[in-house]
Tab-separated table of C-alpha atoms and ligand atoms in Angstrom:
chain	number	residue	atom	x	y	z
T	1	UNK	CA	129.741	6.711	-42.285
T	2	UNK	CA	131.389	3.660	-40.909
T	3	UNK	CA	134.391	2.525	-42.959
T	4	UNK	CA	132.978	-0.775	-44.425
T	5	UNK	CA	130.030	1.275	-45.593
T	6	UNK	CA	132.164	4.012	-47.286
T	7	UNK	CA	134.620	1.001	-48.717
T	8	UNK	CA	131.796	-0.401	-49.992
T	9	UNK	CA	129.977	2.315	-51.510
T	10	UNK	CA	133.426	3.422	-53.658
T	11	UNK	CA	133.249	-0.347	-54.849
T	12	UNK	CA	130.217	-0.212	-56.261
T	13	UNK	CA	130.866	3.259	-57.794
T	14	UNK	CA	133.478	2.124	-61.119
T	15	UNK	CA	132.879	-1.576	-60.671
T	16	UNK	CA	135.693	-4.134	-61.612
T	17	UNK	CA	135.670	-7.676	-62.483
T	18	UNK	CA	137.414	-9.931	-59.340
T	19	UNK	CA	138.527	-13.943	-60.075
T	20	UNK	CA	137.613	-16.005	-56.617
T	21	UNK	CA	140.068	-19.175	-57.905
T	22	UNK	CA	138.249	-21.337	-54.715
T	23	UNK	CA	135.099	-21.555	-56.872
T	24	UNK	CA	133.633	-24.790	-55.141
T	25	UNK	CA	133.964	-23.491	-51.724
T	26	UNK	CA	130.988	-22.877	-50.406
T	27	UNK	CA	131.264	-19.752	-48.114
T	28	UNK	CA	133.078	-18.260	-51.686
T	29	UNK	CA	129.860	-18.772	-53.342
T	30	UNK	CA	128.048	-17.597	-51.089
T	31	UNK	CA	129.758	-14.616	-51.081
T	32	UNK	CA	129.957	-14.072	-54.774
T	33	UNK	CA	126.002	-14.569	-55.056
T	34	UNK	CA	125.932	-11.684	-52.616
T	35	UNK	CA	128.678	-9.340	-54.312
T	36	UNK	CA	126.953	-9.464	-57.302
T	37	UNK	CA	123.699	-8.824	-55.889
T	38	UNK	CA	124.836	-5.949	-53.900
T	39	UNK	CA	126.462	-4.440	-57.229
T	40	UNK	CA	129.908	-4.472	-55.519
T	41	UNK	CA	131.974	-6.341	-58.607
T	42	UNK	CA	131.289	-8.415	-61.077
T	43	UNK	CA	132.884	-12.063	-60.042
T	44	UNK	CA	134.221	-14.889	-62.025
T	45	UNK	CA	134.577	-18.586	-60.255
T	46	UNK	CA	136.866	-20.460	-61.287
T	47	UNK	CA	136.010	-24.633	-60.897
T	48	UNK	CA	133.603	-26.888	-62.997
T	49	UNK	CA	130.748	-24.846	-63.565
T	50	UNK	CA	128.066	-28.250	-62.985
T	51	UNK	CA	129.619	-28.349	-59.065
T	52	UNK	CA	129.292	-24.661	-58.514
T	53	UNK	CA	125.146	-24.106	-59.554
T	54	UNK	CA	125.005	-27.439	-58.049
T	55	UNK	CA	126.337	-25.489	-54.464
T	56	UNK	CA	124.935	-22.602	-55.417
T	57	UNK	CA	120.861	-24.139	-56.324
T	58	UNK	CA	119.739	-22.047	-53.188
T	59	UNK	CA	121.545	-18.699	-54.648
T	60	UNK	CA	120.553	-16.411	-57.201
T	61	UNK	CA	124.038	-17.086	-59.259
T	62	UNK	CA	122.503	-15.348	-62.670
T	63	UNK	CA	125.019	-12.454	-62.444
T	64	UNK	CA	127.778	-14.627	-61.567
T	65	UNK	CA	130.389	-16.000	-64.202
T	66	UNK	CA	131.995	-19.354	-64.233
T	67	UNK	CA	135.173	-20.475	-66.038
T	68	UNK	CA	137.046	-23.900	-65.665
T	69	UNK	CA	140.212	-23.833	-66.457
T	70	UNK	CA	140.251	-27.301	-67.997
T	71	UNK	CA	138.135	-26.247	-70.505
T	72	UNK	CA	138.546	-22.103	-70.847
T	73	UNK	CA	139.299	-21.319	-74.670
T	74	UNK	CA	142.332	-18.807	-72.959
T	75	UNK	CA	144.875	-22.122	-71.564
T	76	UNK	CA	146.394	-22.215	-74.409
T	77	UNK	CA	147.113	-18.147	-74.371
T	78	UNK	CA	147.643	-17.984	-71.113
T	79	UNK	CA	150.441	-21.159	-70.992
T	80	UNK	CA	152.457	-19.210	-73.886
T	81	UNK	CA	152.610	-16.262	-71.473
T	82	UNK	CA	153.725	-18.188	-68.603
T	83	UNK	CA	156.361	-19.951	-70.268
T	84	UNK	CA	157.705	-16.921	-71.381
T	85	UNK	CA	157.048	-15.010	-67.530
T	86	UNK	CA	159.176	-17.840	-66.172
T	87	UNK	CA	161.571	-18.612	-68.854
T	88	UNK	CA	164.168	-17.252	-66.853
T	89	UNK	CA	163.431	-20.280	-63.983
T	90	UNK	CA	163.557	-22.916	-66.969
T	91	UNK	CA	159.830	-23.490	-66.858
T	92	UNK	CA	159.289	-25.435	-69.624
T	93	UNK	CA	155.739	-26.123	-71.773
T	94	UNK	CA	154.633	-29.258	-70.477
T	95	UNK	CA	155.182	-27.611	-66.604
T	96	UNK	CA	153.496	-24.653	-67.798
T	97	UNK	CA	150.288	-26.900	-68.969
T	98	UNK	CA	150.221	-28.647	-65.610
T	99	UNK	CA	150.724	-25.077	-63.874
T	100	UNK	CA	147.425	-23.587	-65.598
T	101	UNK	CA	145.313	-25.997	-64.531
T	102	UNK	CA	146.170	-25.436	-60.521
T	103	UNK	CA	143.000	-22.337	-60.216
T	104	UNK	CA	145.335	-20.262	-58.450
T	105	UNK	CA	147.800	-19.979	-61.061
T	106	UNK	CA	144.897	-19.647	-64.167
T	107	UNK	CA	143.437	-17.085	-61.677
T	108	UNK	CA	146.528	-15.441	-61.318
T	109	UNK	CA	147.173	-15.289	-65.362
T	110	UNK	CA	143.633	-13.590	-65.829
T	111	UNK	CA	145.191	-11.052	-63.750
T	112	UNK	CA	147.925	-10.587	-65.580
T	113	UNK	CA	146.518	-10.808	-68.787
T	114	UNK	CA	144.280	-8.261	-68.165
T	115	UNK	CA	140.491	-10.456	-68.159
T	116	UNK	CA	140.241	-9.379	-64.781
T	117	UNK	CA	141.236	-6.958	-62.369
T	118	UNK	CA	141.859	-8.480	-59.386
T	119	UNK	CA	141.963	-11.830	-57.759
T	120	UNK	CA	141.039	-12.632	-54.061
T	121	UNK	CA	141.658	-16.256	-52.432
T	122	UNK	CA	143.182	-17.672	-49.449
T	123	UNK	CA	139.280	-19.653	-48.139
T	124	UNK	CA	141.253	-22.870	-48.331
T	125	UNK	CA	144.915	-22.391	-49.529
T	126	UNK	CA	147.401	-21.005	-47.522
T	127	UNK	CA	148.995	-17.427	-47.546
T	128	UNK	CA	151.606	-18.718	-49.335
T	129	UNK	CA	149.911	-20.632	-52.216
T	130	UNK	CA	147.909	-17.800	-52.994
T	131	UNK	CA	150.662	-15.055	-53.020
T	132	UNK	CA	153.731	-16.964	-54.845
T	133	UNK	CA	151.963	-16.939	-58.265
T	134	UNK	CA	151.348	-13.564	-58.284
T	135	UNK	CA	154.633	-12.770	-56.713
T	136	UNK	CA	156.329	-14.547	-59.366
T	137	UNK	CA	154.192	-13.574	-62.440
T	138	UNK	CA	152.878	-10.022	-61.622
T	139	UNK	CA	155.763	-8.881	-59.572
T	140	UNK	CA	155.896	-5.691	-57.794
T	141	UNK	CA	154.771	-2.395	-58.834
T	142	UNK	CA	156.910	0.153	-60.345
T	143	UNK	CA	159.597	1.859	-57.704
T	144	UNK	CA	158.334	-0.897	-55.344
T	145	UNK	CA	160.589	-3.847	-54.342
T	146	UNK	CA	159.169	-5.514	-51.330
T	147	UNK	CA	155.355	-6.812	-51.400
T	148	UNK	CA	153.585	-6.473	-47.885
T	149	UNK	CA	150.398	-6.437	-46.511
T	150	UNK	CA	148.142	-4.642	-43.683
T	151	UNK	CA	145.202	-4.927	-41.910
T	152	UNK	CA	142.505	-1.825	-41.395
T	153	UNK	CA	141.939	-2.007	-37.737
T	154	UNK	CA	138.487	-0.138	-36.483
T	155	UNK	CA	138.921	-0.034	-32.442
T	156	UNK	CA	136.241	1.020	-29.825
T	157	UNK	CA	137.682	3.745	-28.736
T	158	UNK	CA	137.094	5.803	-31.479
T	159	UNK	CA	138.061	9.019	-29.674
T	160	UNK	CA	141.030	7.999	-28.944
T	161	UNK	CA	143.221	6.095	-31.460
T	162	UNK	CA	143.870	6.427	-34.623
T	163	UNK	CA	141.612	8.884	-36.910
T	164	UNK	CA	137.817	8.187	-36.068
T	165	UNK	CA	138.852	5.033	-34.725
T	166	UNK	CA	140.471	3.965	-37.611
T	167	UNK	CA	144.276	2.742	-37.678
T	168	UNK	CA	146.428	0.476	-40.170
T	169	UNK	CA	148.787	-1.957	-38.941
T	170	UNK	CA	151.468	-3.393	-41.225
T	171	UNK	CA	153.102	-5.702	-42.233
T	172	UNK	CA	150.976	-8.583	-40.509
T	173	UNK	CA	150.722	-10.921	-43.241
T	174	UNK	CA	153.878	-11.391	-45.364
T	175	UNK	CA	157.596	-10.612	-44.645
T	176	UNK	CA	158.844	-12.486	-41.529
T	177	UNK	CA	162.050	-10.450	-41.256
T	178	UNK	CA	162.417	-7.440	-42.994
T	179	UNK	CA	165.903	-5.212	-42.625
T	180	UNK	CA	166.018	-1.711	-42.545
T	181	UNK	CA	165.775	-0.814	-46.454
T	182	UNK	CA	162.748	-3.007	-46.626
T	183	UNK	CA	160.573	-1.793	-43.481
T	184	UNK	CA	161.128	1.532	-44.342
T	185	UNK	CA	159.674	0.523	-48.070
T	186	UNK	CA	156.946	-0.817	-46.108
T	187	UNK	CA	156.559	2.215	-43.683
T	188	UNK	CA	156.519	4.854	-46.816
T	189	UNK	CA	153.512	2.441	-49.343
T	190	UNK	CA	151.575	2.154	-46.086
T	191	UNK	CA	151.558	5.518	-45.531
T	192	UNK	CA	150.320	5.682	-49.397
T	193	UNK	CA	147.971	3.141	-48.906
T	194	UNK	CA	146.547	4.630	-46.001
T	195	UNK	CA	145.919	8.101	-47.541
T	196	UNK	CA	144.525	6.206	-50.799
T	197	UNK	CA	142.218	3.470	-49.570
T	198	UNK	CA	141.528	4.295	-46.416
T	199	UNK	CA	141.199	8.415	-46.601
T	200	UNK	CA	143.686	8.521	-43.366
T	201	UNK	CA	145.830	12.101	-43.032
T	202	UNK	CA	148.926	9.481	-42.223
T	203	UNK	CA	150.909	9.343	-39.120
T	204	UNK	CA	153.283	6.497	-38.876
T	205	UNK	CA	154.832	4.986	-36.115
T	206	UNK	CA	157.611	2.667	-36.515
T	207	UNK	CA	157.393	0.769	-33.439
T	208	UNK	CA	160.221	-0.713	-31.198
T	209	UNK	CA	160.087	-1.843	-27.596
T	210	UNK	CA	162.605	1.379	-26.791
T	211	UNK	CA	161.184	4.594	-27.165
T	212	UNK	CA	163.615	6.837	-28.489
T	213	UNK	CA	166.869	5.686	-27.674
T	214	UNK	CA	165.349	4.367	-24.148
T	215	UNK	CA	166.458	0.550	-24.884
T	216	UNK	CA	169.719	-0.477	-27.088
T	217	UNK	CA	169.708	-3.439	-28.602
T	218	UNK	CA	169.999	-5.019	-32.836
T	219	UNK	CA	166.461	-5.149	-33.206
T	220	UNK	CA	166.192	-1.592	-32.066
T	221	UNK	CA	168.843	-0.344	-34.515
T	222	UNK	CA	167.117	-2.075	-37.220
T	223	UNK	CA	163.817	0.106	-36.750
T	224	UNK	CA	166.313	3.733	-36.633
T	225	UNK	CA	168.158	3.004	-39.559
T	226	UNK	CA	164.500	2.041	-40.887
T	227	UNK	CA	163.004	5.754	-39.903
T	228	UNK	CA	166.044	7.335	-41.231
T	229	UNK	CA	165.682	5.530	-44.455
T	230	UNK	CA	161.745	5.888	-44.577
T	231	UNK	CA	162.198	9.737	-43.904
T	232	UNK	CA	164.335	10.314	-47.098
T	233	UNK	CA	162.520	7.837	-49.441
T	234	UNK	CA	159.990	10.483	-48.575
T	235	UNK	CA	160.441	13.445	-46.716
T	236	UNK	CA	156.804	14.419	-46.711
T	237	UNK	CA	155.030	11.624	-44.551
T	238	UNK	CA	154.725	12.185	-40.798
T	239	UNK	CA	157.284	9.389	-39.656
T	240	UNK	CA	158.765	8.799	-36.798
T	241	UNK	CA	160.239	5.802	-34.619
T	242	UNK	CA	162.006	4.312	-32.933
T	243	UNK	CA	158.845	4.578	-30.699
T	244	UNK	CA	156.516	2.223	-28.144
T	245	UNK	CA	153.096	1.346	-28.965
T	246	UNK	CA	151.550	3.637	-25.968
T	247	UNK	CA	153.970	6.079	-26.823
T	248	UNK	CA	152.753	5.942	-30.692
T	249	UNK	CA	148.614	5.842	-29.576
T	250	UNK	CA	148.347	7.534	-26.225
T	251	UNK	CA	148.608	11.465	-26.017
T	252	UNK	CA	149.660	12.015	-22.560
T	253	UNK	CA	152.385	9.292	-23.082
T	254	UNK	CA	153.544	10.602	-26.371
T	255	UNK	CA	153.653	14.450	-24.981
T	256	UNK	CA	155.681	12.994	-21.822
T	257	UNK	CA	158.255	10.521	-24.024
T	258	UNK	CA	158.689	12.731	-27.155
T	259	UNK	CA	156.824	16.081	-26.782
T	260	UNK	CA	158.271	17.725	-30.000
T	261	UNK	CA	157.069	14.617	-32.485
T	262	UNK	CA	154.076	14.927	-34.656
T	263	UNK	CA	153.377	11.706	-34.467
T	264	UNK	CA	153.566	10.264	-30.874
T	265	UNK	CA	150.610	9.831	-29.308
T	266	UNK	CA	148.494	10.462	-32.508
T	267	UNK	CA	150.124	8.088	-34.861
T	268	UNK	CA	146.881	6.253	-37.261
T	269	UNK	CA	149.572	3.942	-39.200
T	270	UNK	CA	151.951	1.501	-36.947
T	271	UNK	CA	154.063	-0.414	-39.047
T	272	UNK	CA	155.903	-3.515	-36.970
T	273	UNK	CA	159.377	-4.609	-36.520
T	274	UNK	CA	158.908	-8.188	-37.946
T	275	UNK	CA	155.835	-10.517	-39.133
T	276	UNK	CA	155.699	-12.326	-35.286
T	277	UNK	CA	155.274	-8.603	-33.278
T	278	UNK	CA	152.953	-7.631	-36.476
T	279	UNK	CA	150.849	-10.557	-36.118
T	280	UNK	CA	150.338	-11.371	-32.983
T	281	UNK	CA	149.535	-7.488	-32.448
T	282	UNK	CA	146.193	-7.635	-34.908
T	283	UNK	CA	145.212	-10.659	-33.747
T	284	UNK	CA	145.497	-9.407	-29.587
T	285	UNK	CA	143.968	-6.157	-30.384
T	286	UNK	CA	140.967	-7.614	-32.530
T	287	UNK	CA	140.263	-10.765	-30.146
T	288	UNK	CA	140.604	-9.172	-27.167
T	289	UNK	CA	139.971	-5.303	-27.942
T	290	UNK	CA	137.308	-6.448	-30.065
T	291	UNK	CA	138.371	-4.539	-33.081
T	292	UNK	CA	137.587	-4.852	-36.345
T	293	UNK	CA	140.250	-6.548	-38.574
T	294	UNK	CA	140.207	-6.096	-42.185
T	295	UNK	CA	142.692	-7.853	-44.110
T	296	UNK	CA	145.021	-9.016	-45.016
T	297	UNK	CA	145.656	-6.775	-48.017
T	298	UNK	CA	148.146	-6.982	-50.119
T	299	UNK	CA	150.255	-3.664	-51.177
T	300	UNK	CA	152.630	-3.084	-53.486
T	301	UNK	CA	152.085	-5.313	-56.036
T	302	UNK	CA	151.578	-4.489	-60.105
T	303	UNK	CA	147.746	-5.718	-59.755
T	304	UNK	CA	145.498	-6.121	-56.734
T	305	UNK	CA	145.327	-9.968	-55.572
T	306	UNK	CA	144.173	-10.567	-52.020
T	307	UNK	CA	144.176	-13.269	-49.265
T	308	UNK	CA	141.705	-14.198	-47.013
T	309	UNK	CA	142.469	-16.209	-43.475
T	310	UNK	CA	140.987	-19.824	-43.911
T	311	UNK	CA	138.324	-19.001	-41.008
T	312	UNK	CA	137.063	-16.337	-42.815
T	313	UNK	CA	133.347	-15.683	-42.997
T	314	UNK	CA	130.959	-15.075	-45.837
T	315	UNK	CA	131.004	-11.206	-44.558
T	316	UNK	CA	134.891	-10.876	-45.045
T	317	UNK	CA	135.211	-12.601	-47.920
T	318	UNK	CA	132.702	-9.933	-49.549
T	319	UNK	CA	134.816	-7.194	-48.016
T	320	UNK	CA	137.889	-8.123	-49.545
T	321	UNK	CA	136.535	-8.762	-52.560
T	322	UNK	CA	135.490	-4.768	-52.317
T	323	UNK	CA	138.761	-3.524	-51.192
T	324	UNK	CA	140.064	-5.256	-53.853
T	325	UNK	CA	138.019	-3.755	-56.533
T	326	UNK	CA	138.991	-0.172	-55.046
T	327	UNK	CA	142.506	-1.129	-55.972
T	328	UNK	CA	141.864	-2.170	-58.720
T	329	UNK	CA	140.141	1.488	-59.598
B	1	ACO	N1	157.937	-9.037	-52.242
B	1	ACO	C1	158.215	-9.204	-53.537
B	1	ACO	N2	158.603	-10.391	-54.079
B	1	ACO	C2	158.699	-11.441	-53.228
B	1	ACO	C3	158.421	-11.338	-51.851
B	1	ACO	C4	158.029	-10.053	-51.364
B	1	ACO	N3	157.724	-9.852	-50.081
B	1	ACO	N4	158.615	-12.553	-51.277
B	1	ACO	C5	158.985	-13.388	-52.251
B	1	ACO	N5	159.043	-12.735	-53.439
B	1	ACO	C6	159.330	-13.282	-54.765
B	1	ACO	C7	160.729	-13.819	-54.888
B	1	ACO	O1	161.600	-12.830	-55.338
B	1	ACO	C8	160.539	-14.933	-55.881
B	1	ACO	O2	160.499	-14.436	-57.207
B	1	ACO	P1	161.143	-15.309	-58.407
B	1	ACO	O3	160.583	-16.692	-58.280
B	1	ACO	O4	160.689	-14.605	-59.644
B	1	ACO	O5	162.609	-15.262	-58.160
B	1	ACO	C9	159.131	-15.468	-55.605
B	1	ACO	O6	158.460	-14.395	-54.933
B	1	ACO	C10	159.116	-16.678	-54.705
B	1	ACO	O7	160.011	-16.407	-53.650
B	1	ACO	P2	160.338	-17.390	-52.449
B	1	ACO	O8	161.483	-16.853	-51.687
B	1	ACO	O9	160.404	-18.778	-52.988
B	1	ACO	O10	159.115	-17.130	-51.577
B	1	ACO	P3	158.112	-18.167	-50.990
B	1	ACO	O11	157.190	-18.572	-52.050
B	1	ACO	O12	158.816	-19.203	-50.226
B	1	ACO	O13	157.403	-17.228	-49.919
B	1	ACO	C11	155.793	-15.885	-49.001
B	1	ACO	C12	156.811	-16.010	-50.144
B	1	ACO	C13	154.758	-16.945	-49.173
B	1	ACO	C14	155.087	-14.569	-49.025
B	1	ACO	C15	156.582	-16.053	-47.654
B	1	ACO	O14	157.296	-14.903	-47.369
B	1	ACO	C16	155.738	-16.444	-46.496
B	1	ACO	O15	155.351	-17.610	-46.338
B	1	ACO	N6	155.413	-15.462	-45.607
B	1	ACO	C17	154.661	-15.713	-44.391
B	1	ACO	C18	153.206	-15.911	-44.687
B	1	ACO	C19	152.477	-16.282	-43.445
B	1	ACO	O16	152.511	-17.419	-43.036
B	1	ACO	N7	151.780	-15.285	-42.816
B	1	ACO	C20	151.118	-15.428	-41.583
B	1	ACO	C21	149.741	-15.912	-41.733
B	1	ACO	S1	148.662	-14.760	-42.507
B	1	ACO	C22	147.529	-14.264	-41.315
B	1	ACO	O17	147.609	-14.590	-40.189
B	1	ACO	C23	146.444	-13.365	-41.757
């Protein structure tokens, strides 16, 4: 079973209820006409509900709900909650009013509030619009201080990389620069993430452009003192750095550069020095290895909220809507 298919399938099996705050957007209509028909989650839109079946007239939207946030019964809830979130900021009531009417923020209360379970946008707002609410009002989870993100990467070569085929990159989404204490946090919940959502046996690489002591340089400290942190924050993941990419994927390289590791040449989780090597790394290996990227996804926050890239498709809307709902499980 292909990993979409199996993602999919544990979606549909304890559904949840996700908030798409881009309600009007078409290709997020589209997408929550076919999540609901496919039994994957049950989906609330958030926008004027006259525009959306308007959109939608082609689409069989029956199983679909609709809130606006002008008009929901919960604003007034909801802005006594944020008030008191962000009291500590100053926010004061009339802010808070103007807040809950921005879909991203009401969205991001219904989270929080517990009238859904997750929230996926990103269609037509940027990373950062659709993160910084629920950075600021759902915070990380417990033990966690640093929110990141990964993508699920399914390569070609399925013999050869990763498990089946199958690898997780991180963090390619979120944290420009993050020092040692903070990419080891990120090395250690993607190894948890990749066990729990993904059903990998992990093997992380923290990846460097020196190999084992082979290059000296800052940046290269930054990823040791990273491993050694990682490796006591938990001693039971397969961890190990400083290491190259080929040197993390390739066997014969691994074996030849660091023959006693048990992750060289086998590693299934490679977790980046910074947000530019992290990114441009997905986007190389999906455009021109013609992998499958899926993702971003947020980890390490209290409740499961999700971007999407602003070209994404119908198709990969629906699939983070359905690893969303698996977090939310
Ligand atoms: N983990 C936990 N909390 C965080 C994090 C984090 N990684 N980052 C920020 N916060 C918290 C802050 O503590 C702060 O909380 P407070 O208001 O309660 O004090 C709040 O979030 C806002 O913090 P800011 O520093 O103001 O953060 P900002 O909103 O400017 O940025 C963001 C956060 C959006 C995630 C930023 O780091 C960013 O823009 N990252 C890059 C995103 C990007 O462009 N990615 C590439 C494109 S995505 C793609 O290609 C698929």
């Amino acid at each position: 079973m292909g990993i979409l298919e199996s993602i999919r399938l544990k979606a549909k099996s304890n559904k949840k209820t996700i908030v798409l705050p881009e309600g009007t957007e078409e290709r997020i209509i589209e997408a929550a006409a076919k999540i609901t028909e496919a039994g994957l989650a049950d989906v609330v839109l958030l926008g004027n509900a006259e525009d959306i079946l308007d959109r939608g007239s082609k689409l069989d939207m029956s199983a679909v709900t609709i809130v606006d946030p002008s008009t929901s019964c919960k604003k007034d809830e909801y802005v006594e909650e944020l008030v008191k979130l962000r009291a500590h900021k100053g926010l004061t009531k009339g802010q808070a009013e103007e807040l809950i009417l921005d879909p991203l923020y009401f969205g991001t209360m219904m989270v929080q509030m517990g009238n859904a379970d997750g929230l996926v946008a990103g269609a037509i707002n940027s990373t950062g619009d659709v993160l910084r609410p629920a950075l600021q009002l759902i915070k990380t989870a417990p033990g966690i201080s640093i929110v990141s993100s990964f993508f699920i990467m399914e390569v070609l070569y399925k013999e050869e990389y990763g498990q089946d085929g199958v690898l997780l990159f991180a963090d390619c989404a979120i944290n420009p620069n993050p020092n040692a204490q903070q990419l080891a946090e990120i090395a250690v919940t993607s190894a948890k993430t990749g066990h729990d959502l993904v059903g990998l046996d992990p093997r992380v690489a923290m990846l460097s452009f020196s190999t084992k002591g082979s290059a000296c340089h800052e940046h290269v400290d930054k990823v040791i003192e990273a491993t050694q942190i990682a490796k006591k924050l938990d001693p039971g993941i397969m961890l190990d750095g400083e290491l190259q990419a080929d040197a993390a994927l390739v066997e014969s390289v691994g074996q030849l550069k660091c023959p006693d590791s048990e992750v060289a040449g086998r590693a299934n989780i490679l977790v980046f020095p910074d947000l530019q090597s992290g990114n441009i790394s997905y986007k190389l290996v999906e455009r021109l290895g013609k992998a499958r990227a899926i993702g971003p996804i947020c980890q390490g926050i209290a409740k499961p909220v999700n971007d999407l890239s602003r070209g994404c498709s119908v198709e990969d809307i629906v699939n983070v809507v359905a690893i969303t709902a698996i977090q939310a499980q």
